[in-house]
Short mmCIF file of C-alpha atoms in Angstrom, two decimals:
data_model
loop_
_atom_site.label_atom_id
_atom_site.label_comp_id
_atom_site.label_asym_id
_atom_site.label_seq_id
_atom_site.Cartn_x
_atom_site.Cartn_y
_atom_site.Cartn_z
CA MET A 1 -27.04 -13.67 33.85
CA SER A 2 -26.45 -10.64 36.05
CA SER A 3 -22.97 -9.41 36.85
CA LEU A 4 -21.38 -8.76 40.22
CA THR A 5 -22.57 -5.05 39.99
CA GLY A 6 -26.08 -6.25 39.48
CA ARG A 7 -26.32 -4.87 35.91
CA PRO A 8 -27.02 -7.04 32.88
CA PRO A 9 -24.00 -7.68 30.60
CA GLY A 10 -25.38 -6.06 27.62
CA ARG A 11 -26.27 -2.86 29.56
CA ARG A 12 -22.76 -2.78 31.03
CA GLN A 13 -21.20 -3.06 27.59
CA ARG A 14 -23.34 -0.16 26.26
CA SER A 15 -22.10 2.03 29.11
CA ILE A 16 -18.43 1.15 28.38
CA LEU A 17 -18.59 1.84 24.69
CA PRO A 18 -18.63 5.66 24.75
CA TRP A 19 -15.46 5.61 26.99
CA LEU A 20 -13.66 3.40 24.52
CA ALA A 21 -14.47 5.96 21.77
CA THR A 22 -13.15 8.90 23.83
CA PRO A 23 -9.47 8.68 22.82
CA ALA A 24 -10.35 8.67 19.07
CA LEU A 25 -12.78 11.43 19.65
CA VAL A 26 -10.25 13.60 21.42
CA LEU A 27 -7.67 13.02 18.63
CA PHE A 28 -10.24 13.81 16.03
CA VAL A 29 -11.11 17.13 17.63
CA GLY A 30 -7.57 17.96 18.29
CA PHE A 31 -6.23 17.33 14.79
CA ALA A 32 -9.20 17.81 12.61
CA VAL A 33 -12.02 19.92 14.08
CA ILE A 34 -9.90 22.61 15.84
CA PRO A 35 -7.57 23.14 12.82
CA LEU A 36 -10.61 23.39 10.52
CA VAL A 37 -12.27 25.95 12.69
CA GLY A 38 -8.97 27.88 12.64
CA VAL A 39 -8.78 27.82 8.78
CA PHE A 40 -12.49 28.90 8.53
CA ALA A 41 -11.66 31.88 10.87
CA LEU A 42 -8.60 32.74 8.81
CA SER A 43 -10.70 32.90 5.61
CA PHE A 44 -12.21 36.11 7.06
CA THR A 45 -8.80 37.77 7.57
CA THR A 46 -5.85 39.20 5.62
CA TRP A 47 -2.52 37.72 6.54
CA ASP A 48 0.73 37.14 4.82
CA GLY A 49 1.79 34.23 6.91
CA ILE A 50 4.31 36.21 9.04
CA GLY A 51 2.91 39.61 10.14
CA ALA A 52 -0.21 40.50 12.03
CA ILE A 53 -3.54 38.99 11.17
CA HIS A 54 -6.08 41.61 10.17
CA PRO A 55 -9.76 40.92 10.01
CA SER A 56 -11.22 41.65 6.51
CA GLY A 57 -14.68 40.26 6.60
CA LEU A 58 -15.71 38.69 3.18
CA ALA A 59 -12.97 40.24 1.18
CA SER A 60 -11.12 36.92 0.74
CA TRP A 61 -14.19 35.17 -0.16
CA ARG A 62 -15.18 37.79 -2.80
CA ALA A 63 -11.68 37.68 -4.17
CA VAL A 64 -11.73 33.86 -4.49
CA LEU A 65 -15.30 33.44 -5.76
CA THR A 66 -14.91 36.11 -8.58
CA ASP A 67 -11.53 34.79 -9.64
CA PRO A 68 -11.79 32.98 -12.96
CA ARG A 69 -9.08 30.59 -11.93
CA LEU A 70 -11.40 28.97 -9.26
CA PRO A 71 -13.83 27.41 -11.72
CA HIS A 72 -10.88 26.28 -13.83
CA ALA A 73 -9.22 24.57 -10.84
CA LEU A 74 -12.40 23.09 -9.82
CA TRP A 75 -12.94 21.63 -13.38
CA VAL A 76 -9.43 20.19 -13.51
CA THR A 77 -9.88 18.73 -10.02
CA PHE A 78 -13.14 16.90 -11.08
CA MET A 79 -11.62 15.75 -14.29
CA VAL A 80 -8.66 14.22 -12.49
CA MET A 81 -11.07 12.65 -9.99
CA ALA A 82 -13.49 11.34 -12.69
CA VAL A 83 -10.85 9.93 -14.99
CA SER A 84 -8.62 8.45 -12.38
CA TRP A 85 -11.64 6.79 -10.89
CA ALA A 86 -12.79 5.31 -14.16
CA VAL A 87 -9.26 3.95 -14.58
CA GLN A 88 -8.53 2.71 -11.21
CA THR A 89 -11.85 1.06 -10.28
CA PRO A 90 -11.97 -1.65 -12.97
CA LEU A 91 -8.27 -2.37 -12.71
CA SER A 92 -8.49 -2.65 -8.97
CA ILE A 93 -11.52 -4.95 -9.07
CA LEU A 94 -9.76 -7.27 -11.62
CA LEU A 95 -6.47 -7.29 -9.78
CA GLY A 96 -8.28 -7.80 -6.26
CA THR A 97 -10.26 -10.64 -7.83
CA PHE A 98 -7.14 -12.22 -9.20
CA LEU A 99 -5.09 -11.85 -6.02
CA ALA A 100 -7.97 -13.38 -3.92
CA GLY A 101 -7.06 -16.74 -5.35
CA ARG A 102 -5.40 -19.39 -3.06
CA GLN A 103 -2.37 -20.03 -5.39
CA ARG A 104 0.93 -19.11 -3.80
CA TYR A 105 2.22 -17.14 -6.73
CA ARG A 106 -0.72 -14.78 -6.53
CA ALA A 107 0.28 -13.93 -3.03
CA VAL A 108 3.82 -13.22 -4.24
CA LEU A 109 2.53 -11.00 -7.02
CA GLY A 110 0.33 -9.21 -4.39
CA VAL A 111 3.43 -8.21 -2.53
CA VAL A 112 5.03 -6.98 -5.75
CA TYR A 113 1.94 -4.98 -6.80
CA PHE A 114 1.95 -3.35 -3.28
CA VAL A 115 5.38 -1.69 -3.90
CA PRO A 116 4.25 1.48 -5.57
CA LEU A 117 2.16 2.34 -2.47
CA MET A 118 5.29 2.30 -0.20
CA LEU A 119 7.06 4.96 -2.25
CA SER A 120 6.50 8.76 -1.55
CA SER A 121 4.46 10.73 -4.06
CA ALA A 122 7.46 13.08 -4.53
CA ALA A 123 9.89 10.25 -5.34
CA ILE A 124 7.38 8.82 -7.83
CA ALA A 125 7.01 12.23 -9.50
CA ILE A 126 10.82 12.81 -9.78
CA ALA A 127 11.25 9.33 -11.25
CA TYR A 128 8.53 9.78 -13.95
CA LYS A 129 9.67 13.26 -14.71
CA ALA A 130 13.14 11.88 -15.48
CA LEU A 131 11.78 8.88 -17.55
CA LEU A 132 9.54 11.09 -19.54
CA ASP A 133 12.16 13.81 -20.31
CA PRO A 134 12.09 14.07 -24.19
CA ASN A 135 15.86 14.69 -24.34
CA PHE A 136 17.49 12.41 -21.62
CA GLY A 137 14.50 10.03 -20.71
CA LEU A 138 13.39 6.59 -21.71
CA GLY A 139 12.40 7.52 -25.15
CA ALA A 140 15.77 9.08 -26.01
CA GLY A 141 17.70 6.21 -24.47
CA LEU A 142 15.64 3.53 -26.39
CA LYS A 143 15.58 5.79 -29.54
CA LEU A 144 11.75 5.35 -29.65
CA PRO A 145 9.95 8.42 -31.22
CA LEU A 146 6.63 7.48 -29.66
CA LEU A 147 8.19 7.81 -26.14
CA SER A 148 10.34 10.91 -27.07
CA GLN A 149 7.33 13.23 -26.89
CA ASP A 150 7.09 16.36 -24.71
CA TRP A 151 4.84 14.45 -22.20
CA LEU A 152 4.79 17.19 -19.67
CA GLY A 153 4.87 20.17 -22.02
CA ARG A 154 1.48 19.67 -23.83
CA PRO A 155 -1.77 20.07 -21.92
CA GLY A 156 -3.47 16.86 -23.07
CA LEU A 157 -0.37 14.62 -22.57
CA ALA A 158 0.32 16.27 -19.13
CA PHE A 159 -3.17 15.57 -17.94
CA GLY A 160 -2.81 11.98 -19.17
CA VAL A 161 0.52 11.51 -17.41
CA VAL A 162 -0.99 12.87 -14.17
CA VAL A 163 -3.89 10.29 -14.27
CA PHE A 164 -1.53 7.49 -15.21
CA VAL A 165 0.82 8.18 -12.39
CA VAL A 166 -1.93 8.57 -9.83
CA SER A 167 -3.57 5.34 -10.96
CA TRP A 168 -0.19 3.59 -10.94
CA GLN A 169 0.39 4.60 -7.33
CA PHE A 170 -3.09 3.89 -5.86
CA VAL A 171 -4.36 0.92 -7.77
CA PRO A 172 -2.37 -1.53 -5.44
CA PHE A 173 -4.13 -0.06 -2.37
CA HIS A 174 -7.54 -0.42 -3.73
CA SER A 175 -6.76 -3.94 -5.16
CA LEU A 176 -6.03 -4.87 -1.48
CA ILE A 177 -9.54 -3.58 -0.40
CA TYR A 178 -11.22 -5.62 -3.32
CA GLN A 179 -9.08 -8.72 -2.59
CA GLY A 180 -10.49 -8.65 1.08
CA GLY A 181 -14.07 -8.11 -0.33
CA VAL A 182 -13.71 -11.08 -2.66
CA GLN A 183 -12.45 -13.28 0.02
CA GLN A 184 -15.47 -12.53 2.22
CA ILE A 185 -17.94 -13.73 -0.46
CA PRO A 186 -19.33 -17.13 0.76
CA LYS A 187 -17.91 -20.13 -1.35
CA SER A 188 -21.25 -21.78 -1.34
CA LEU A 189 -22.44 -19.16 -3.96
CA TYR A 190 -19.84 -20.19 -6.41
CA GLU A 191 -20.29 -23.93 -5.68
CA ALA A 192 -24.00 -23.48 -6.50
CA ALA A 193 -23.18 -21.59 -9.64
CA GLN A 194 -20.76 -24.33 -10.75
CA VAL A 195 -23.53 -26.96 -10.10
CA ASP A 196 -25.83 -24.84 -12.41
CA GLY A 197 -23.02 -24.80 -15.02
CA ALA A 198 -22.05 -21.15 -14.88
CA GLY A 199 -18.44 -20.39 -16.05
CA ARG A 200 -15.93 -18.10 -14.34
CA ILE A 201 -16.96 -15.03 -16.43
CA ARG A 202 -20.67 -15.63 -15.53
CA GLN A 203 -19.73 -16.16 -11.88
CA PHE A 204 -17.75 -12.91 -11.96
CA PHE A 205 -20.60 -10.74 -13.34
CA SER A 206 -23.45 -12.59 -11.50
CA ILE A 207 -21.73 -13.16 -8.09
CA THR A 208 -18.56 -11.25 -7.54
CA LEU A 209 -19.57 -7.86 -8.80
CA PRO A 210 -23.02 -7.77 -7.01
CA GLN A 211 -21.35 -8.98 -3.81
CA LEU A 212 -18.69 -6.20 -3.95
CA LYS A 213 -21.36 -3.42 -4.04
CA TYR A 214 -20.37 -1.94 -0.66
CA THR A 215 -16.77 -2.53 -1.27
CA VAL A 216 -17.09 -0.42 -4.49
CA ILE A 217 -18.79 2.32 -2.40
CA THR A 218 -16.03 2.34 0.13
CA SER A 219 -13.16 2.23 -2.38
CA SER A 220 -14.84 4.99 -4.52
CA THR A 221 -15.36 7.10 -1.47
CA LEU A 222 -11.58 6.98 -0.64
CA MET A 223 -10.65 7.62 -4.38
CA VAL A 224 -13.02 10.44 -4.76
CA VAL A 225 -12.21 12.24 -1.42
CA GLY A 226 -8.48 11.42 -1.73
CA SER A 227 -8.26 12.93 -5.10
CA LEU A 228 -9.11 16.27 -3.73
CA THR A 229 -5.84 16.19 -1.74
CA PHE A 230 -3.54 15.52 -4.70
CA PHE A 231 -0.83 18.12 -4.33
CA ASP A 232 2.73 16.96 -3.87
CA LEU A 233 2.75 14.54 -6.96
CA ILE A 234 1.27 17.20 -9.34
CA PHE A 235 3.44 19.90 -7.85
CA VAL A 236 6.70 18.04 -8.48
CA LEU A 237 5.54 16.54 -11.83
CA THR A 238 4.11 19.54 -13.61
CA GLU A 239 3.70 22.43 -11.07
CA GLY A 240 0.24 22.81 -12.46
CA GLY A 241 1.39 23.29 -16.11
CA PRO A 242 1.67 23.60 -18.90
CA GLY A 243 -0.27 26.85 -18.38
CA ASP A 244 -3.02 25.82 -15.75
CA ALA A 245 -3.74 22.45 -17.41
CA THR A 246 -3.03 20.36 -14.24
CA ARG A 247 -3.70 23.10 -11.76
CA VAL A 248 -5.95 21.26 -9.22
CA LEU A 249 -7.68 23.02 -6.37
CA ALA A 250 -5.15 21.75 -3.75
CA LEU A 251 -2.26 23.11 -5.91
CA ASP A 252 -4.15 26.38 -6.40
CA MET A 253 -4.38 26.75 -2.52
CA TYR A 254 -0.75 26.08 -1.97
CA LYS A 255 0.27 28.69 -4.61
CA ARG A 256 -2.06 31.30 -3.22
CA GLY A 257 -0.98 30.63 0.34
CA PHE A 258 2.73 29.91 0.33
CA GLN A 259 3.93 31.51 -2.95
CA ALA A 260 1.73 34.58 -3.09
CA SER A 261 1.39 34.86 0.71
CA LEU A 262 -2.29 35.20 0.59
CA MET A 263 -3.56 33.00 3.48
CA GLY A 264 -6.98 34.46 3.54
CA PRO A 265 -7.82 33.42 0.04
CA ALA A 266 -5.92 30.12 0.46
CA SER A 267 -8.11 29.50 3.68
CA VAL A 268 -11.14 30.01 1.57
CA ILE A 269 -10.01 27.31 -0.88
CA ALA A 270 -9.31 24.99 1.99
CA VAL A 271 -12.98 25.42 3.25
CA ILE A 272 -14.19 24.85 -0.25
CA LEU A 273 -12.24 21.60 -0.49
CA VAL A 274 -13.64 20.48 2.87
CA LEU A 275 -17.26 21.21 1.78
CA VAL A 276 -16.77 19.41 -1.63
CA GLY A 277 -15.33 16.49 0.04
CA LEU A 278 -18.10 16.26 2.52
CA ALA A 279 -20.73 16.52 -0.20
CA LEU A 280 -19.21 13.86 -2.40
CA ALA A 281 -18.80 11.44 0.67
CA LEU A 282 -22.50 11.96 1.58
CA LEU A 283 -23.55 11.46 -1.99
CA LEU A 284 -21.66 8.20 -2.39
CA ARG A 285 -23.09 7.09 0.92
CA ARG A 286 -26.61 7.75 -0.38
CA LEU A 287 -25.78 5.83 -3.49
CA GLY A 288 -24.86 2.86 -1.36
CA GLY A 289 -28.36 2.62 0.17
CA ARG A 290 -29.56 2.87 3.57
CA ASP A 291 -28.12 -0.48 4.61
CA ALA A 292 -24.52 0.36 3.36
CA GLY A 293 -23.08 -0.84 6.67
CA ALA A 294 -24.92 -4.32 6.49
CA SER A 295 -22.82 -7.43 6.57
CA GLN A 296 -22.46 -9.43 3.39
CA LEU A 297 -21.28 -12.62 5.23
CA GLU A 298 -23.20 -15.74 4.69
CA GLY A 299 -25.89 -16.10 7.43
CA ALA A 300 -25.24 -12.59 8.89
#
């Protein structure tokens, strides 16, 4: 049926869609693209953050790319990313599947599980730093030798504490994503499996996990790219130590820019972080297949 303007409804909707996206596009350009262009330009300058900005060509890039701290910071960043993903993903899938049940107590537990996500990373880091203090923390109070170790003073333990605290904070968010994914799985699949005699474990591995394929891709992309921005939690908890054991790339950027007043090299690291994030996001999207945006709903 034609509209009053004489144009078919489908054609009129297609002409309106670009205008609806305009506000989001303006915000994205203003708050993402323009600052990124500014950071990229700063990477070719010498600036202490206060005085005049002097063009320096590729000096900042050469300084960063030949600095042995860069590969170490990249290695620590990828290790935190990989280990925290390996911890968070199975826990989030199990918790999300559990919370997708219709029982009322599961909804109450879902609200309780969500509490860590509402706390600031700095507050969480301060709380854990106090709890893990070998002299005045939880271990000393309960007189438990196992908990009285120098958790933040030994490289291996400090790395483990960082991964644990990051997982503790973000597992609730990803559980919420998986909960929504499980609730979208058609009930007819489970009913057919029950008729065939499949138990709950068989249903989980044969129906739930395959149906969550694109949810896993989405959650993993958020985890991986988000792990590149870990700064405040690690800064408050360990300040990158002991030594450089937990000095991730974002923390390295902060220390160069705001503690050493080297905005040029700090901008170089910012550009490297953006490039690494884009590469990982594109890689995960390709792993999801060409039809990653396809609907999983029954009949869609």
